[in-house]
Every structure is written in C-alpha cells, then in structure tokens.
C-alpha cells in the first residue's frame, strides 16, 4: 500500500516515501484555506481515521497549517478542520509528527495557494484585490521536503507539533512586485487597506536550517519563482532519462510505469524523454521496449548490434540525449525513480552533478557490501580523481557535463570516475537502495571483477609505481642480504650456506613479484592496445523515436 496519502504539491513532492513502511505521510487534499464544502472536508476526516487505524505501527506524519495561529481566520472551516485533525492524531497513535506549514511555494494545477493564485492572476491579467498590510510566511516545497526528511532522520520532536516555515515574513505587496518583475508586466489589482501578520516560532528547526544551509535571503522568493514558473516565460526544460538495459523483460514495464509517474509530476516545468539503450538483450526486453516506444513518443529506443556492456550503453544514451539535464538510472528498480525529484532539487541549487549515495543496500550479501566498501576506499586512496564513496551510476548531470563527456572517447570507460574527473560543483543525495523488482542480476562475478579492475586502472597509474617500488624494495633487501653473507663468509670461512627451503621461498617470492609486475604492466598495455585501434565505441542496429538518426 502507498504510504503517501493525498494530492497536490505536498503529496507529489513526498512521493519518494511511497514504498517505505516506517512513515505514513498524510498530505491530504484539503489545501484551499477558502474551502466551504463540508462534504470534501468530511471525506478527508474519514480518510485520516482510516489511515490511523490501518497503520498503527508506522509513525503518522501529518501536514497541518500555520493558519491555526492566525486569530483572524480561526473561525473558518479550513482551520477548524485542521484543529480537529491535530487533536484526533494526538489521541489516536503512539508515534506521530505534525508539521504546520505556511504558504508553500510550488507548482500546482490548483490555483488555491497564494503564490499560484497571484501568478495566474498577473500572467492572465485577472483583476484582484491586494491587501497592502498583509504579510505571509513563504517556503519552497523543496525546502519543506528537506527539513521534514532531516527531522524524521534525526527523530527530533517526536509526538510534537513543529512549524516548518521561513525565518522571515514577506509583504504580500512585495510578493506581487516580485512576481510582476519576474513576469515582466504589471498585475491588474486594487489596493485595499486590509491585512495583518503573525509571527511563527521556528526554533525547533533552526539547527536543521543551519546544517542544511537553507537561507531565506532577499533572493529566496525570486529564485523559487524562477524555478517553478520559468516555463511561463521561456520554453520548459528538457529532462533526459538514460536507461541502459539488458535482459530485463520481467521488470521493464514496472520501471517505465514508476518513472513515467515521476516525470508527469515534473510537468510543466520539464518536458522529458526516456532513452532506453538495449544492449543486445536475448529475452523479450527489446520487444517490450518497442511496444512502449510505439505507445509513448517520449520513449526513445537505441538497439545495439551486439552486447557492448553497461558503460557503453550509458555512453550511447549520453550521446543521443537532448536534455538540459540527464539522469542515468538502471531499470531493475534498485535505484527508486522517485529519487529523481531529490536530484533535481539539488540541481536547482546550482550543482552540475548530483550523484546517489547508497550506504544501505537491500538484497545484497554482507560479503558483497564489505567488498564494495573496501573497493571504494582503495580506489579513493589510489586515484588522483576524487570518486565519492558508496555511489553507483545513478546520478543527474547538467548539459555542460554532458557536452564534456561527449568529447571523452576512451574505450575503457568508467562512467562514475569520468563524471568525477570533469569537475564542476557536485553533491550527493543519500537514499536507501531497494531490492531488484524482478529477475536476477545479469552482472556476474566476473563482470564485477573486470569492472573493478577497469576502474582501478582507468583512474590511477599507482599500481605501476607499486611494481617499481616493490622491485626497489626487494632489490635493496637482496643487496643487504648478500652483504651479510659475504661479510659472514670472510669472518668465518667455515660457515656453509644452508637453507635450501628458504632459498626456494625467496626465488618463488621474486618470481611472484615479477609476474605481478608484468601482469599489471600487461593490463595497462592491453588498454593502450584497445585505445589505439580507434574502433567505434558501439554500433547501433536500429532506433525508435530518435529523430537525428532518421531511423524509425
């Protein structure tokens, strides 16, 4: 059962909590403070009671309203409804958190929230009254999500009511002027000498605000307006989702369904394309992808002439992507598509690369977790390129990074290292990696070993230096040992050389070092050999909905 109940800006933004079981997020559908429909209010109150009884072991997270603190609207059906729900929750479950929100700035089809109403009225020249003395507390929905998530993670203020709000009040008159300046023309309104303000206590979240570096500065409103309503001035941004796939016939349709649901939530801010790169699957994956591409023009399909590997699949997706940003994700649903919303929220703050960090991974043996952890630490210590720990290929990259990656033509590709190498502002988003949705992994132990070796040898030459240092060290020890034996023989000629066993061990040791050094050298030479041939990285057999190849 979905663990997020409701509709609208809040429910959409918290969709990454849909499939977990620890928290039941009740965002509700009664979001209009001017609501008068008792039937709608009654339906939501019934829904709250059902949710409370259905999930007794989950922490009940309820989004209420700071309007409860405004004496001027205390008598309204909306506020009275919120008060009743708070009391009901407090008396019904052993674990809850109630977050009171002020005016939330986010994109919604409904025009009931203050900012959406004003943007709609000004952009369409609708007349409205402007209360010149009114002040409102306004917070971006992405900041709400981040603050609430951190409060839940830290387990602070359990069984309490918290105000999640800005540290500053904004004049409604100033808000209108910000919107007018952003839109480029004046609104059609009449000033009315009405309005008031009330202060909100945000002391419970001040430490979180500091830790998350959330600043409600003078550009806060303008930045959020540009984020959510930029599509009204210029064309929407394009998001490319790049999906390398191989033998995933049992899970590909569910992956598409969940990913498409996330992308729809991002409209109209973003248009989208989903680029599936079929790496010569031997099951029905290709046939299912063709059906998806026929039904949805946003699905782009690239079909390889043979199996070229996961990293080359990512490369093809990047080469064909047209997006302002791209998200690379596997189709086994271990990386939840809902996390894409969190990646974009970081990109909105100016980061050019946002990678997923998965310290917890389900469906993986303890030995594999330990090996992976050690591998990332080893490559981190050896490589001059800082590759973040506990990351995979799941990440968002900006267009400037895409264009840089397209110039990098090496055949031995280690994508996460290449993205780290290009630089630009980068940050991570922590998430819990899920189990595979269906089937078994086609990434064998041999492939994991080859992948690890490729990563080690693609981004560091230190193994070569290790061979040289090991040779120097052993030569020095051998020279010292020889001196000791010569001096001993001179001092006491009767000493005979004994210890054939130790001699054999020494010979074997030297032989092992030599073979190891030769092997390391051979790996690098083989990589050079493959690079100098200059063959194409991949061969495309067919495409669907890829306009630039003209091959439908």
Coordinates of N, CA, C and O in Angstrom, one line a residue, residues 447-535:
X447 N 32.1 -10.1 -14.3 CA 31.9 -8.8 -14.7 C 32.2 -7.8 -13.6 O 32.7 -6.7 -13.9
X448 N 31.8 -8.1 -12.4 CA 32.2 -7.2 -11.3 C 33.7 -7.0 -11.1 O 34.2 -5.9 -10.9
X449 N 34.4 -8.2 -11.3 CA 35.9 -8.1 -11.2 C 36.5 -7.2 -12.3 O 37.3 -6.4 -12.1
X450 N 36.0 -7.5 -13.5 CA 36.5 -6.7 -14.6 C 36.2 -5.2 -14.5 O 37.0 -4.3 -14.8
X451 N 35.0 -5.0 -14.0 CA 34.5 -3.6 -13.8 C 35.4 -2.9 -12.8 O 35.8 -1.7 -12.9
X452 N 35.7 -3.6 -11.7 CA 36.6 -3.1 -10.6 C 38.0 -2.8 -11.1 O 38.6 -1.7 -10.8
X453 N 38.5 -3.8 -11.9 CA 39.9 -3.6 -12.4 C 39.9 -2.4 -13.4 O 40.9 -1.7 -13.4
X454 N 38.9 -2.3 -14.2 CA 38.8 -1.2 -15.1 C 38.8 0.1 -14.4 O 39.5 1.1 -14.8
X455 N 38.0 0.2 -13.3 CA 38.0 1.4 -12.5 C 39.4 1.8 -11.9 O 39.8 2.9 -12.0
X456 N 40.0 0.7 -11.4 CA 41.3 1.0 -10.8 C 42.4 1.4 -11.8 O 43.2 2.3 -11.5
X457 N 42.4 0.8 -13.0 CA 43.4 1.1 -13.9 C 43.1 2.3 -14.8 O 44.0 2.8 -15.5
X458 N 41.8 2.7 -14.8 CA 41.4 3.9 -15.7 C 41.7 5.2 -15.0 O 41.9 6.2 -15.7
X459 N 41.8 5.2 -13.7 CA 41.9 6.5 -13.0 C 43.1 6.5 -12.0 O 43.1 7.4 -11.1
X460 N 44.0 5.6 -12.2 CA 45.3 5.7 -11.4 C 46.4 4.9 -12.1 O 46.1 3.9 -12.7
X461 N 47.6 5.5 -12.0 CA 48.8 4.7 -12.5 C 49.6 4.2 -11.4 O 50.7 3.7 -11.5
X462 N 49.1 4.3 -10.1 CA 49.8 4.0 -9.0 C 50.2 2.5 -8.9 O 51.2 2.1 -8.3
X463 N 49.4 1.6 -9.5 CA 49.8 0.2 -9.5 C 51.2 0.0 -10.2 O 52.0 -0.9 -9.8
X464 N 51.4 0.8 -11.2 CA 52.7 0.7 -11.9 C 53.8 1.2 -11.0 O 54.9 0.6 -10.9
X465 N 53.5 2.3 -10.3 CA 54.5 2.7 -9.3 C 54.8 1.7 -8.2 O 55.9 1.6 -7.7
X466 N 53.7 1.0 -7.8 CA 53.8 0.0 -6.8 C 54.8 -1.1 -7.3 O 55.6 -1.6 -6.5
X467 N 54.7 -1.5 -8.5 CA 55.6 -2.5 -9.1 C 57.0 -2.0 -9.0 O 57.9 -2.8 -8.5
X468 N 57.3 -0.8 -9.3 CA 58.6 -0.2 -9.3 C 59.1 -0.2 -7.9 O 60.3 -0.5 -7.6
X469 N 58.3 0.3 -6.9 CA 58.7 0.4 -5.6 C 58.9 -0.9 -4.9 O 59.9 -1.1 -4.2
X470 N 58.1 -1.9 -5.3 CA 58.3 -3.3 -4.8 C 59.6 -3.8 -5.3 O 60.3 -4.5 -4.5
X471 N 59.9 -3.6 -6.6 CA 61.2 -4.1 -7.1 C 62.4 -3.4 -6.4 O 63.4 -4.1 -6.1
X472 N 62.3 -2.1 -6.2 CA 63.3 -1.4 -5.5 C 63.5 -1.9 -4.1 O 64.7 -2.1 -3.6
X473 N 62.4 -2.1 -3.4 CA 62.5 -2.6 -2.0 C 63.2 -4.0 -1.9 O 64.0 -4.2 -1.1
X474 N 62.7 -4.9 -2.8 CA 63.3 -6.2 -2.8 C 64.7 -6.3 -3.2 O 65.6 -7.0 -2.6
X475 N 65.1 -5.4 -4.2 CA 66.5 -5.3 -4.6 C 67.4 -4.9 -3.4 O 68.5 -5.4 -3.2
X476 N 66.8 -3.9 -2.7 CA 67.6 -3.4 -1.6 C 67.8 -4.4 -0.5 O 68.9 -4.6 0.0
X477 N 66.7 -5.2 -0.2 CA 66.8 -6.2 0.8 C 67.8 -7.3 0.3 O 68.6 -7.8 1.1
X478 N 67.7 -7.6 -1.0 CA 68.6 -8.7 -1.5 C 70.1 -8.2 -1.4 O 71.0 -9.0 -1.1
X479 N 70.3 -7.0 -1.7 CA 71.7 -6.4 -1.6 C 72.2 -6.5 -0.2 O 73.4 -6.9 0.0
X480 N 71.4 -6.1 0.8 CA 71.8 -6.2 2.2 C 72.1 -7.6 2.6 O 73.1 -7.9 3.3
X481 N 71.2 -8.5 2.1 CA 71.4 -9.9 2.5 C 72.7 -10.5 1.9 O 73.4 -11.2 2.6
X482 N 73.0 -10.1 0.7 CA 74.2 -10.5 0.0 C 75.4 -10.0 0.8 O 76.4 -10.7 1.0
X483 N 75.4 -8.7 1.2 CA 76.5 -8.2 2.0 C 76.7 -8.9 3.3 O 77.8 -9.2 3.7
X484 N 75.6 -9.3 4.0 CA 75.7 -10.0 5.2 C 76.3 -11.4 5.0 O 77.2 -11.8 5.8
X485 N 75.9 -12.1 3.9 CA 76.5 -13.4 3.7 C 78.0 -13.3 3.3 O 78.8 -14.1 3.8
X486 N 78.4 -12.3 2.5 CA 79.8 -12.1 2.2 C 80.7 -11.8 3.4 O 81.7 -12.4 3.6
X487 N 80.2 -10.9 4.2 CA 80.9 -10.5 5.4 C 81.0 -11.7 6.4 O 82.1 -12.0 7.0
X488 N 79.9 -12.5 6.5 CA 79.9 -13.6 7.4 C 81.0 -14.7 6.9 O 81.7 -15.3 7.7
X489 N 81.0 -14.8 5.6 CA 82.0 -15.8 5.0 C 83.4 -15.4 5.2 O 84.3 -16.2 5.5
X490 N 83.7 -14.1 5.1 CA 85.0 -13.5 5.3 C 85.4 -13.7 6.8 O 86.6 -14.1 7.1
X491 N 84.5 -13.4 7.7 CA 84.8 -13.5 9.1 C 85.0 -15.0 9.5 O 85.9 -15.3 10.3
X492 N 84.2 -15.9 9.0 CA 84.3 -17.3 9.4 C 84.1 -18.1 8.1 O 83.0 -18.5 7.7
X493 N 85.2 -18.5 7.5 CA 85.1 -19.2 6.2 C 84.5 -20.6 6.4 O 84.1 -21.2 5.4
X494 N 84.4 -21.1 7.6 CA 83.8 -22.4 7.8 C 82.3 -22.4 7.6 O 81.7 -23.5 7.6
X495 N 81.7 -21.2 7.6 CA 80.2 -21.2 7.5 C 79.9 -21.7 6.1 O 80.4 -21.2 5.1
X496 N 79.0 -22.6 6.1 CA 78.5 -23.1 4.8 C 77.1 -22.6 4.6 O 76.3 -22.4 5.6
X497 N 76.8 -22.4 3.4 CA 75.4 -21.9 3.1 C 74.4 -23.0 3.2 O 74.5 -24.0 2.5
X498 N 73.5 -22.8 4.1 CA 72.5 -23.8 4.3 C 71.1 -23.2 4.0 O 71.0 -22.0 3.8
X499 N 70.1 -24.0 4.1 CA 68.7 -23.4 4.0 C 68.2 -23.4 2.6 O 67.8 -22.4 2.0
X500 N 68.2 -24.6 1.9 CA 67.6 -24.6 0.6 C 66.1 -24.3 0.6 O 65.6 -23.7 -0.4
X501 N 65.4 -24.6 1.6 CA 64.0 -24.3 1.7 C 63.8 -22.8 1.6 O 62.9 -22.2 0.8
X502 N 64.6 -22.0 2.4 CA 64.4 -20.6 2.4 C 64.8 -20.0 1.1 O 64.2 -19.0 0.6
X503 N 65.8 -20.6 0.4 CA 66.2 -20.1 -0.9 C 65.1 -20.3 -1.9 O 64.9 -19.4 -2.7
X504 N 64.5 -21.5 -1.8 CA 63.3 -21.7 -2.7 C 62.2 -20.7 -2.5 O 61.6 -20.2 -3.5
X505 N 61.9 -20.4 -1.2 CA 60.9 -19.5 -0.9 C 61.2 -18.1 -1.5 O 60.4 -17.4 -2.1
X506 N 62.5 -17.7 -1.4 CA 62.9 -16.4 -1.9 C 62.8 -16.4 -3.4 O 62.3 -15.4 -4.0
X507 N 63.2 -17.5 -4.1 CA 63.0 -17.5 -5.5 C 61.6 -17.4 -6.0 O 61.2 -16.6 -6.9
X508 N 60.7 -18.2 -5.3 CA 59.3 -18.1 -5.6 C 58.7 -16.7 -5.3 O 57.9 -16.2 -6.1
X509 N 59.2 -16.1 -4.2 CA 58.7 -14.7 -3.9 C 59.1 -13.7 -5.0 O 58.3 -12.9 -5.5
X510 N 60.4 -13.8 -5.5 CA 60.8 -12.9 -6.5 C 60.0 -13.2 -7.8 O 59.7 -12.3 -8.5
X511 N 59.8 -14.5 -8.1 CA 59.1 -14.8 -9.3 C 57.7 -14.3 -9.3 O 57.1 -13.8 -10.3
X512 N 57.0 -14.3 -8.1 CA 55.7 -13.8 -7.9 C 55.6 -12.3 -8.1 O 54.7 -11.8 -8.8
X513 N 56.6 -11.6 -7.5 CA 56.6 -10.2 -7.7 C 56.8 -9.8 -9.2 O 56.2 -8.9 -9.7
X514 N 57.7 -10.6 -9.9 CA 57.9 -10.3 -11.3 C 56.7 -10.5 -12.1 O 56.3 -9.7 -13.0
X515 N 56.0 -11.7 -11.8 CA 54.8 -11.9 -12.6 C 53.7 -10.9 -12.3 O 53.0 -10.5 -13.2
X516 N 53.6 -10.5 -11.0 CA 52.6 -9.5 -10.7 C 52.9 -8.2 -11.4 O 52.0 -7.6 -12.0
X517 N 54.1 -7.8 -11.4 CA 54.5 -6.5 -12.1 C 54.3 -6.6 -13.6 O 53.7 -5.7 -14.2
X518 N 54.6 -7.8 -14.1 CA 54.4 -8.0 -15.6 C 52.9 -8.0 -15.9 O 52.4 -7.4 -16.9
X519 N 52.1 -8.6 -15.0 CA 50.6 -8.6 -15.2 C 50.0 -7.2 -15.1 O 49.2 -6.9 -16.0
X520 N 50.5 -6.4 -14.2 CA 50.0 -5.0 -14.0 C 50.3 -4.2 -15.3 O 49.5 -3.5 -15.9
X521 N 51.6 -4.4 -15.7 CA 52.0 -3.7 -16.9 C 51.2 -4.2 -18.1 O 50.9 -3.4 -19.0
X522 N 50.9 -5.5 -18.2 CA 50.2 -6.0 -19.3 C 48.8 -5.4 -19.4 O 48.2 -5.2 -20.5
X523 N 48.1 -5.2 -18.2 CA 46.8 -4.6 -18.2 C 46.8 -3.2 -18.8 O 46.0 -2.9 -19.7
X524 N 47.8 -2.4 -18.4 CA 47.9 -1.1 -19.0 C 48.2 -1.1 -20.5 O 47.6 -0.3 -21.3
X525 N 49.1 -2.0 -20.9 CA 49.4 -2.2 -22.3 C 48.2 -2.6 -23.1 O 48.0 -2.1 -24.2
X526 N 47.4 -3.5 -22.6 CA 46.2 -4.0 -23.3 C 45.2 -2.9 -23.4 O 44.6 -2.8 -24.5
X527 N 45.1 -2.0 -22.4 CA 44.2 -0.9 -22.6 C 44.7 0.1 -23.6 O 43.9 0.6 -24.4
X528 N 46.0 0.3 -23.7 CA 46.6 1.1 -24.8 C 46.3 0.5 -26.1 O 45.9 1.2 -27.1
X529 N 46.5 -0.8 -26.2 CA 46.3 -1.5 -27.5 C 44.8 -1.3 -28.0 O 44.6 -1.1 -29.2
X530 N 43.9 -1.4 -27.1 CA 42.5 -1.3 -27.4 C 42.2 0.2 -27.8 O 41.4 0.4 -28.7
X531 N 42.8 1.1 -27.2 CA 42.6 2.5 -27.5 C 43.1 2.9 -28.9 O 42.4 3.6 -29.6
X532 N 44.3 2.5 -29.2 CA 45.0 2.9 -30.4 C 44.3 2.4 -31.7 O 44.5 2.9 -32.8
X533 N 43.5 1.3 -31.6 CA 42.8 0.8 -32.7 C 41.7 1.7 -33.2 O 41.4 1.7 -34.4
X534 N 41.2 2.5 -32.3 CA 40.3 3.6 -32.7 C 38.9 3.1 -33.3 O 38.3 3.7 -34.1
X535 N 38.5 1.9 -32.8 CA 37.2 1.4 -33.3 C 36.1 2.2 -32.6 O 36.2 2.8 -31.6

